[in-house]
XYZ file of C-alpha atoms in Angstrom:
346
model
C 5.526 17.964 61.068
C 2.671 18.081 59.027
C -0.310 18.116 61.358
C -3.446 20.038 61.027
C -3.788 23.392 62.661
C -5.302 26.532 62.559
C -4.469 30.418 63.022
C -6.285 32.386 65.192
C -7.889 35.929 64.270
C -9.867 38.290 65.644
C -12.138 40.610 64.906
C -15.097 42.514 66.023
C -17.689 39.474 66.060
C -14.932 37.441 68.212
C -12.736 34.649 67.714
C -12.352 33.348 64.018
C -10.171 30.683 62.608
C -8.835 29.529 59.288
C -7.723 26.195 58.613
C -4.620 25.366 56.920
C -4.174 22.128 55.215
C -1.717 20.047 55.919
C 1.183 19.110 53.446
C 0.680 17.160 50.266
C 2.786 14.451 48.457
C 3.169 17.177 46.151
C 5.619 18.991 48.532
C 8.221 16.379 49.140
C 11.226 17.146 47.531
C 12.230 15.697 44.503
C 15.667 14.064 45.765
C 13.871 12.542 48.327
C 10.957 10.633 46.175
C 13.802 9.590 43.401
C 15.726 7.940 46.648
C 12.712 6.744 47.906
C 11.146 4.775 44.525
C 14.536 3.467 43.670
C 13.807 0.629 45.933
C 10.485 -0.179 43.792
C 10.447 -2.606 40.892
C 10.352 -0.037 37.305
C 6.941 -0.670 36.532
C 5.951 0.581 39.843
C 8.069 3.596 39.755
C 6.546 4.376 36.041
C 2.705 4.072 37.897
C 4.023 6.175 40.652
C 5.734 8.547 38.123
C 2.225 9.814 37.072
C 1.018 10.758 40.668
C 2.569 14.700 40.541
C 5.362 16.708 39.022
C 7.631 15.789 41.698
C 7.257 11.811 41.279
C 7.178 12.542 37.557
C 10.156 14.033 37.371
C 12.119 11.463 40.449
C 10.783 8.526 38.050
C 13.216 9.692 35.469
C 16.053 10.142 38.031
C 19.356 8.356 36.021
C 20.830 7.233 39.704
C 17.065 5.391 40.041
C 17.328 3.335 36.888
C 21.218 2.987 36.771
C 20.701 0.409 39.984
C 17.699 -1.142 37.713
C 20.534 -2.149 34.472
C 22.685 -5.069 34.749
C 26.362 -3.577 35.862
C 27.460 -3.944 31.960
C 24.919 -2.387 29.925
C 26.748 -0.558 28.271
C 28.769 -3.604 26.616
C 25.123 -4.626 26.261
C 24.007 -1.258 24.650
C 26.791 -1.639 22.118
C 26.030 -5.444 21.808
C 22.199 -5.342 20.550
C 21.485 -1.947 19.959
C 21.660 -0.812 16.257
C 21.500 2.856 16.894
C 21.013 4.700 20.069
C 20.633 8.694 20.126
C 22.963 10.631 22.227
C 22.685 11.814 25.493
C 19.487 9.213 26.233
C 18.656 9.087 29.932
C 19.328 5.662 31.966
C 15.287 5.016 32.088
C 15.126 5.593 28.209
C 18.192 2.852 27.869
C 16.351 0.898 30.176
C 12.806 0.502 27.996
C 15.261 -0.138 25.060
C 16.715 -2.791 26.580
C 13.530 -4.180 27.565
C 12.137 -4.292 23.773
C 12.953 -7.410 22.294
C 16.633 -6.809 19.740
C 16.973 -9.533 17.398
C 20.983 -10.976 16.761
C 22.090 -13.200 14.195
C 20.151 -12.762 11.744
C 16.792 -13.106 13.493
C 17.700 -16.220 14.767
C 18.312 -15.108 18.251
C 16.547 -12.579 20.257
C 17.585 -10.764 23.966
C 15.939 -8.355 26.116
C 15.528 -7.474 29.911
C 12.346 -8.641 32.276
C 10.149 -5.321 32.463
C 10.673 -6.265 36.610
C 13.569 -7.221 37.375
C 16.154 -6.048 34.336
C 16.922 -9.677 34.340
C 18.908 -10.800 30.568
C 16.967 -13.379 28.697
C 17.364 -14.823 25.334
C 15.452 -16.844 22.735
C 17.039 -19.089 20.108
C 15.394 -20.090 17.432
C 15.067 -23.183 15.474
C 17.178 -22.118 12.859
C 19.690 -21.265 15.026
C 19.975 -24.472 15.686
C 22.008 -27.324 13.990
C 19.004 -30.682 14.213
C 20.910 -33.382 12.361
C 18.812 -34.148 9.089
C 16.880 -30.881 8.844
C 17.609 -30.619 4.759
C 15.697 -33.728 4.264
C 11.931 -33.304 3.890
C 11.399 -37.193 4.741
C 12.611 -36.517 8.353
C 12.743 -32.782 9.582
C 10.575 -29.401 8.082
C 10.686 -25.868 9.125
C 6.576 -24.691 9.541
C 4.903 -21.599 9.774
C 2.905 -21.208 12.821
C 1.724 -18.641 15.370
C 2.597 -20.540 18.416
C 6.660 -19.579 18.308
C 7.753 -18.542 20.998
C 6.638 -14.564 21.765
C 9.545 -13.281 23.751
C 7.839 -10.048 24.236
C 4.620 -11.658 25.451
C 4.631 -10.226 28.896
C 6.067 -6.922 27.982
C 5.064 -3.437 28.702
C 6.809 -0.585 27.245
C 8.342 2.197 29.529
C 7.109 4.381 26.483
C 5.087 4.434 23.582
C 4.609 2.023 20.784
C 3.104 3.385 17.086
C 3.031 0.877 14.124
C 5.063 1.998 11.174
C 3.877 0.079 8.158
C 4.519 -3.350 8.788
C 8.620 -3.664 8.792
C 9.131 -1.604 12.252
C 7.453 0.098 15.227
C 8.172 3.710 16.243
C 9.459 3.697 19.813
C 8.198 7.309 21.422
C 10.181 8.231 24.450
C 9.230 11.143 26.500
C 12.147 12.965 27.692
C 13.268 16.045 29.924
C 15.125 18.257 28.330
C 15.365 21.209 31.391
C 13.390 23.711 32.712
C 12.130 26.747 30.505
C 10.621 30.190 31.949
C 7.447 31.164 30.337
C 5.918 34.855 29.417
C 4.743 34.937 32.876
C 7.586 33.946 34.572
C 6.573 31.071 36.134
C 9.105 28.069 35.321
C 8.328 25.304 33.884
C 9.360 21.328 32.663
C 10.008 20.876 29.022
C 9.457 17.326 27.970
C 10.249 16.196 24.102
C 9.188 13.391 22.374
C 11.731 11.460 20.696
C 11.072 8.781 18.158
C 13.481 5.694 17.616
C 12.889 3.247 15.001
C 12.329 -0.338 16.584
C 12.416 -3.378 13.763
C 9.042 -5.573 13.844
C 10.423 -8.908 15.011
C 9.357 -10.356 18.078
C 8.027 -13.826 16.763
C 10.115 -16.400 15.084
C 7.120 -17.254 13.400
C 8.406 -21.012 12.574
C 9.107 -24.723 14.481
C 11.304 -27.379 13.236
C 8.536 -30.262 13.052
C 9.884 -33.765 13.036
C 8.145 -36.368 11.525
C 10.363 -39.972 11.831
C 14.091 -40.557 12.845
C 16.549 -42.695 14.011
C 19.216 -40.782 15.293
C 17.680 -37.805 16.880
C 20.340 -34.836 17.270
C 20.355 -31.536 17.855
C 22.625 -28.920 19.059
C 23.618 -25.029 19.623
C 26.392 -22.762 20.564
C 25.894 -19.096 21.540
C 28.323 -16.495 22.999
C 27.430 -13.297 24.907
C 28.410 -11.049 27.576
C 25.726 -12.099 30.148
C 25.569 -10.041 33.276
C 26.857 -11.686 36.374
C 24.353 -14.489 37.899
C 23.069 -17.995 37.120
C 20.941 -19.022 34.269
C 18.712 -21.754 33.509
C 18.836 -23.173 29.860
C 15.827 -24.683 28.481
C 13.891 -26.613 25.127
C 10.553 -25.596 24.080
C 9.083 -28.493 22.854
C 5.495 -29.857 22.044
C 4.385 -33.149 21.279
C 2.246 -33.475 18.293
C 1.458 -31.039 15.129
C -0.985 -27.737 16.148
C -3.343 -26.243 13.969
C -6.507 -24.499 14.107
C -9.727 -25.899 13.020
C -13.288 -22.938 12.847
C -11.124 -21.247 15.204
C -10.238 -23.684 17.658
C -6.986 -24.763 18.730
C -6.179 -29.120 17.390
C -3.236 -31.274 17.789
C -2.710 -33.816 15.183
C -0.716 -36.745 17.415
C -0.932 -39.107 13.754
C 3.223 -39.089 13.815
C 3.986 -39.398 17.713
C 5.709 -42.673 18.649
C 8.892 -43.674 20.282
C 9.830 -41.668 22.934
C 8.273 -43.677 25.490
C 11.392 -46.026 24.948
C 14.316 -44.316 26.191
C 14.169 -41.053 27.736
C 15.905 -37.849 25.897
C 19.378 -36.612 27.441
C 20.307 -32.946 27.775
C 23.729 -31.572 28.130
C 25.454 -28.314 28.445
C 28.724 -26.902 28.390
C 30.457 -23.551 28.953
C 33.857 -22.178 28.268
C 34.631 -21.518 32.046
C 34.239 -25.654 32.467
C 30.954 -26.396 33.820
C 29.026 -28.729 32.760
C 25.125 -30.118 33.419
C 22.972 -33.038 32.251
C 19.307 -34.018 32.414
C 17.177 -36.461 30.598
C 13.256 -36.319 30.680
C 10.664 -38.962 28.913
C 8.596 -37.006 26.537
C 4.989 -37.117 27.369
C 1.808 -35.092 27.494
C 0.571 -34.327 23.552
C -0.482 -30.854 22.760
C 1.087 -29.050 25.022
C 3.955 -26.984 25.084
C 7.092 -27.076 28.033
C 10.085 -26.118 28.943
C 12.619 -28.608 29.125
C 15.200 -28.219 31.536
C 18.929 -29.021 30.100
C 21.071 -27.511 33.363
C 22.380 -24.005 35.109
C 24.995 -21.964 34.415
C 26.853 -19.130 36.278
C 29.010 -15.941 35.170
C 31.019 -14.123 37.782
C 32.435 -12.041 34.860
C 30.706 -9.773 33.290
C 32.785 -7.508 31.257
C 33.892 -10.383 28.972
C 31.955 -13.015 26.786
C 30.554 -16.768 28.207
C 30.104 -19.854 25.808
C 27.682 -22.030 25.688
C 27.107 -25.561 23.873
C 23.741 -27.407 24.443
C 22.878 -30.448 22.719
C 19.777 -32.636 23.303
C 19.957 -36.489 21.529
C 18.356 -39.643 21.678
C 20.474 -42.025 19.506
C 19.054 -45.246 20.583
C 19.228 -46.922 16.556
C 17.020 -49.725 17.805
C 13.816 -47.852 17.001
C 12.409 -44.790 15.310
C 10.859 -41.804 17.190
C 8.371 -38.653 15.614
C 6.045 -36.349 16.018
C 8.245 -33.680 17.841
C 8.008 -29.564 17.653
C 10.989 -27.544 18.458
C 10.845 -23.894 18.900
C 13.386 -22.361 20.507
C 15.976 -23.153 23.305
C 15.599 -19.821 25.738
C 17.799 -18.588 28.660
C 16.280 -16.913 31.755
C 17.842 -16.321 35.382
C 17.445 -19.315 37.764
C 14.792 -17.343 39.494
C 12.090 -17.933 36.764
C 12.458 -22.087 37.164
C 10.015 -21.296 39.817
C 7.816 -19.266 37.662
C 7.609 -21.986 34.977
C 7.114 -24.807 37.779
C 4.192 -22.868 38.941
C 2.579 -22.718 35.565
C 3.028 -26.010 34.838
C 5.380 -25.461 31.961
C 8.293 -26.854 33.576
C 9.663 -30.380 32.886
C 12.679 -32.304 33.815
């Protein structure tokens, strides 16, 4: 099937042929490239998706990208997602999903790995209790541009437009059917649909600490996670960054005590588990991700709770000079990522 071959004519001069060319991509069926690309990651099926009409129209297959959502996305649809236009396709949902939604008041934000539709999620330092944070002498909350960006990595599935500077416009392309023009040829009809997305993908502030003696701080979050394990981690930094005629500083003036005892991690979930760390702070100026423990959910369909705390209490000395951004969630896969990038501690 599919080879080269030729048809054989004749006429008064003799033999002639005329080559016919073989099949193209173009010509597979539909069905069959949607079945075939489901077993890509989505950002390959998008790329592939702009080869021809057929892959165009098997990367928006619902069946491809229904095996790419966690099983309850729906319960995480109605979870994050402050409005969400009827009849959306599964690939649509998907790029939603994949945006970064913001909970709690902006203190916590979720959204699915572009790859892998793994769940993340970002706390912030305000989301956070940190024993002492009213008093100025001890704890402040900072502007700076080095929060956490839990959208970093992202690439939309469609199209981003600024609008003003409270929101984004999410464009979607999407196929609405197949219309018959004047000359009877038929045709796709694609429309672009426009969803409001709230600017918010930095938390745009640390907790700074400058001296304490009791050095607390803890967090509690429930959610429907989809089935898997999860690693729970601290974002922390040494020292206070700034920027100096454009270049990056870290003023290390308040660092000092937590060479003494190393810091203890714990967390705790409503199923019963239960993991501890500890880690000596070290290396100024540079941000990592502390690792408290894992967690698993076999359930989907119904919430998980999760208390993390991470303390050194030692009264026998003070300790300072610590940033906290954010505690963050990822699948247990992505330890490995972090190790390799050297941003992984404990």
């Amino acid at each position: 099937m599919g080879a080269y071959f030729s048809v054989l004519f004749i006429n008064q001069g003799g033999l002639s042929s005329v080559s016919i060319s073989s099949p193209s991509l173009g010509d597979l069926p539909e069905s069959c490239v949607a079945s075939i690309i489901g077993y890509l990651d989505p950002p390959e099926i998008c790329k592939l998706g702009k080869l021809n009409r057929a892959f165009r129209g098997a990367s928006w297959a619902d069946f491809v990208w229904e095996s790419k959502l966690p099983s309850n996305y729906q319960v995480l649809v109605d979870k994050i997602l402050t409005f969400v236009p009827e009849n959306l396709g599964k690939r649509e949902i998907y790029s939603l999903l994949c945006t970064t939604n913001t909970l709690d008041g902006g203190t916590k934000k979720v959204w699915l790995d572009k790859s892998s539709g793994g769940l993340c999620m970002s706390i912030s330092s305000k989301g956070l209790h940190i024993t002492g944070i009213d008093d100025r002498r001890y704890w402040n909350h900072i502007p700076t541009d080095e929060s956490r960006l839990a959208d970093q990595n992202q690439e939309f599935l469609g199209h981003i437009v600024p609008n003003r500077s409270t929101s984004y416009i999410f464009l979607i392309w999407s196929n609405v059917g197949v219309i018959v023009g004047i000359d009877g040829v038929e045709m796709e009809c694609w429309m672009l649909m426009s969803i409001s997305v709230p600017l918010r993908f930095r938390f745009h502030s640390i907790a700074y600490l400058q001296q304490t003696w009791w050095f607390e701080v803890d967090g509690e979050v429930e959610f429907p996670f989809p089935a898997g394990s999860y690693s729970v981690f601290f974002r922390l930094q040494l020292g206070r960054s700034s920027k100096r005629f454009g270049r990056r500083i870290c003023n290390s003036e308040h660092i000092h005590g937590w060479d003494k005892k190393p810091v203890r991690f714990q967390l705790w979930t409503s199923d019963g588990q239960h993991a501890r760390s500890q880690c000596t702070l070290n290396e100024p100026g540079k941000w990592f991700h502390y690792h408290i423990g894992d967690f698993n959910v076999e359930n989907s369909n119904s919430s998980t709770k999760i208390k993390l705390s991470m303390t050194q209490i030692d009264c026998t000395h003070t300790k300072g000079g610590l940033c906290l951004d954010s505690v963050v969630i990822y699948p247990s896969k992505y330890r490995e990522k972090l190790k390799q990038k050297g941003f992984l501690r404990c």
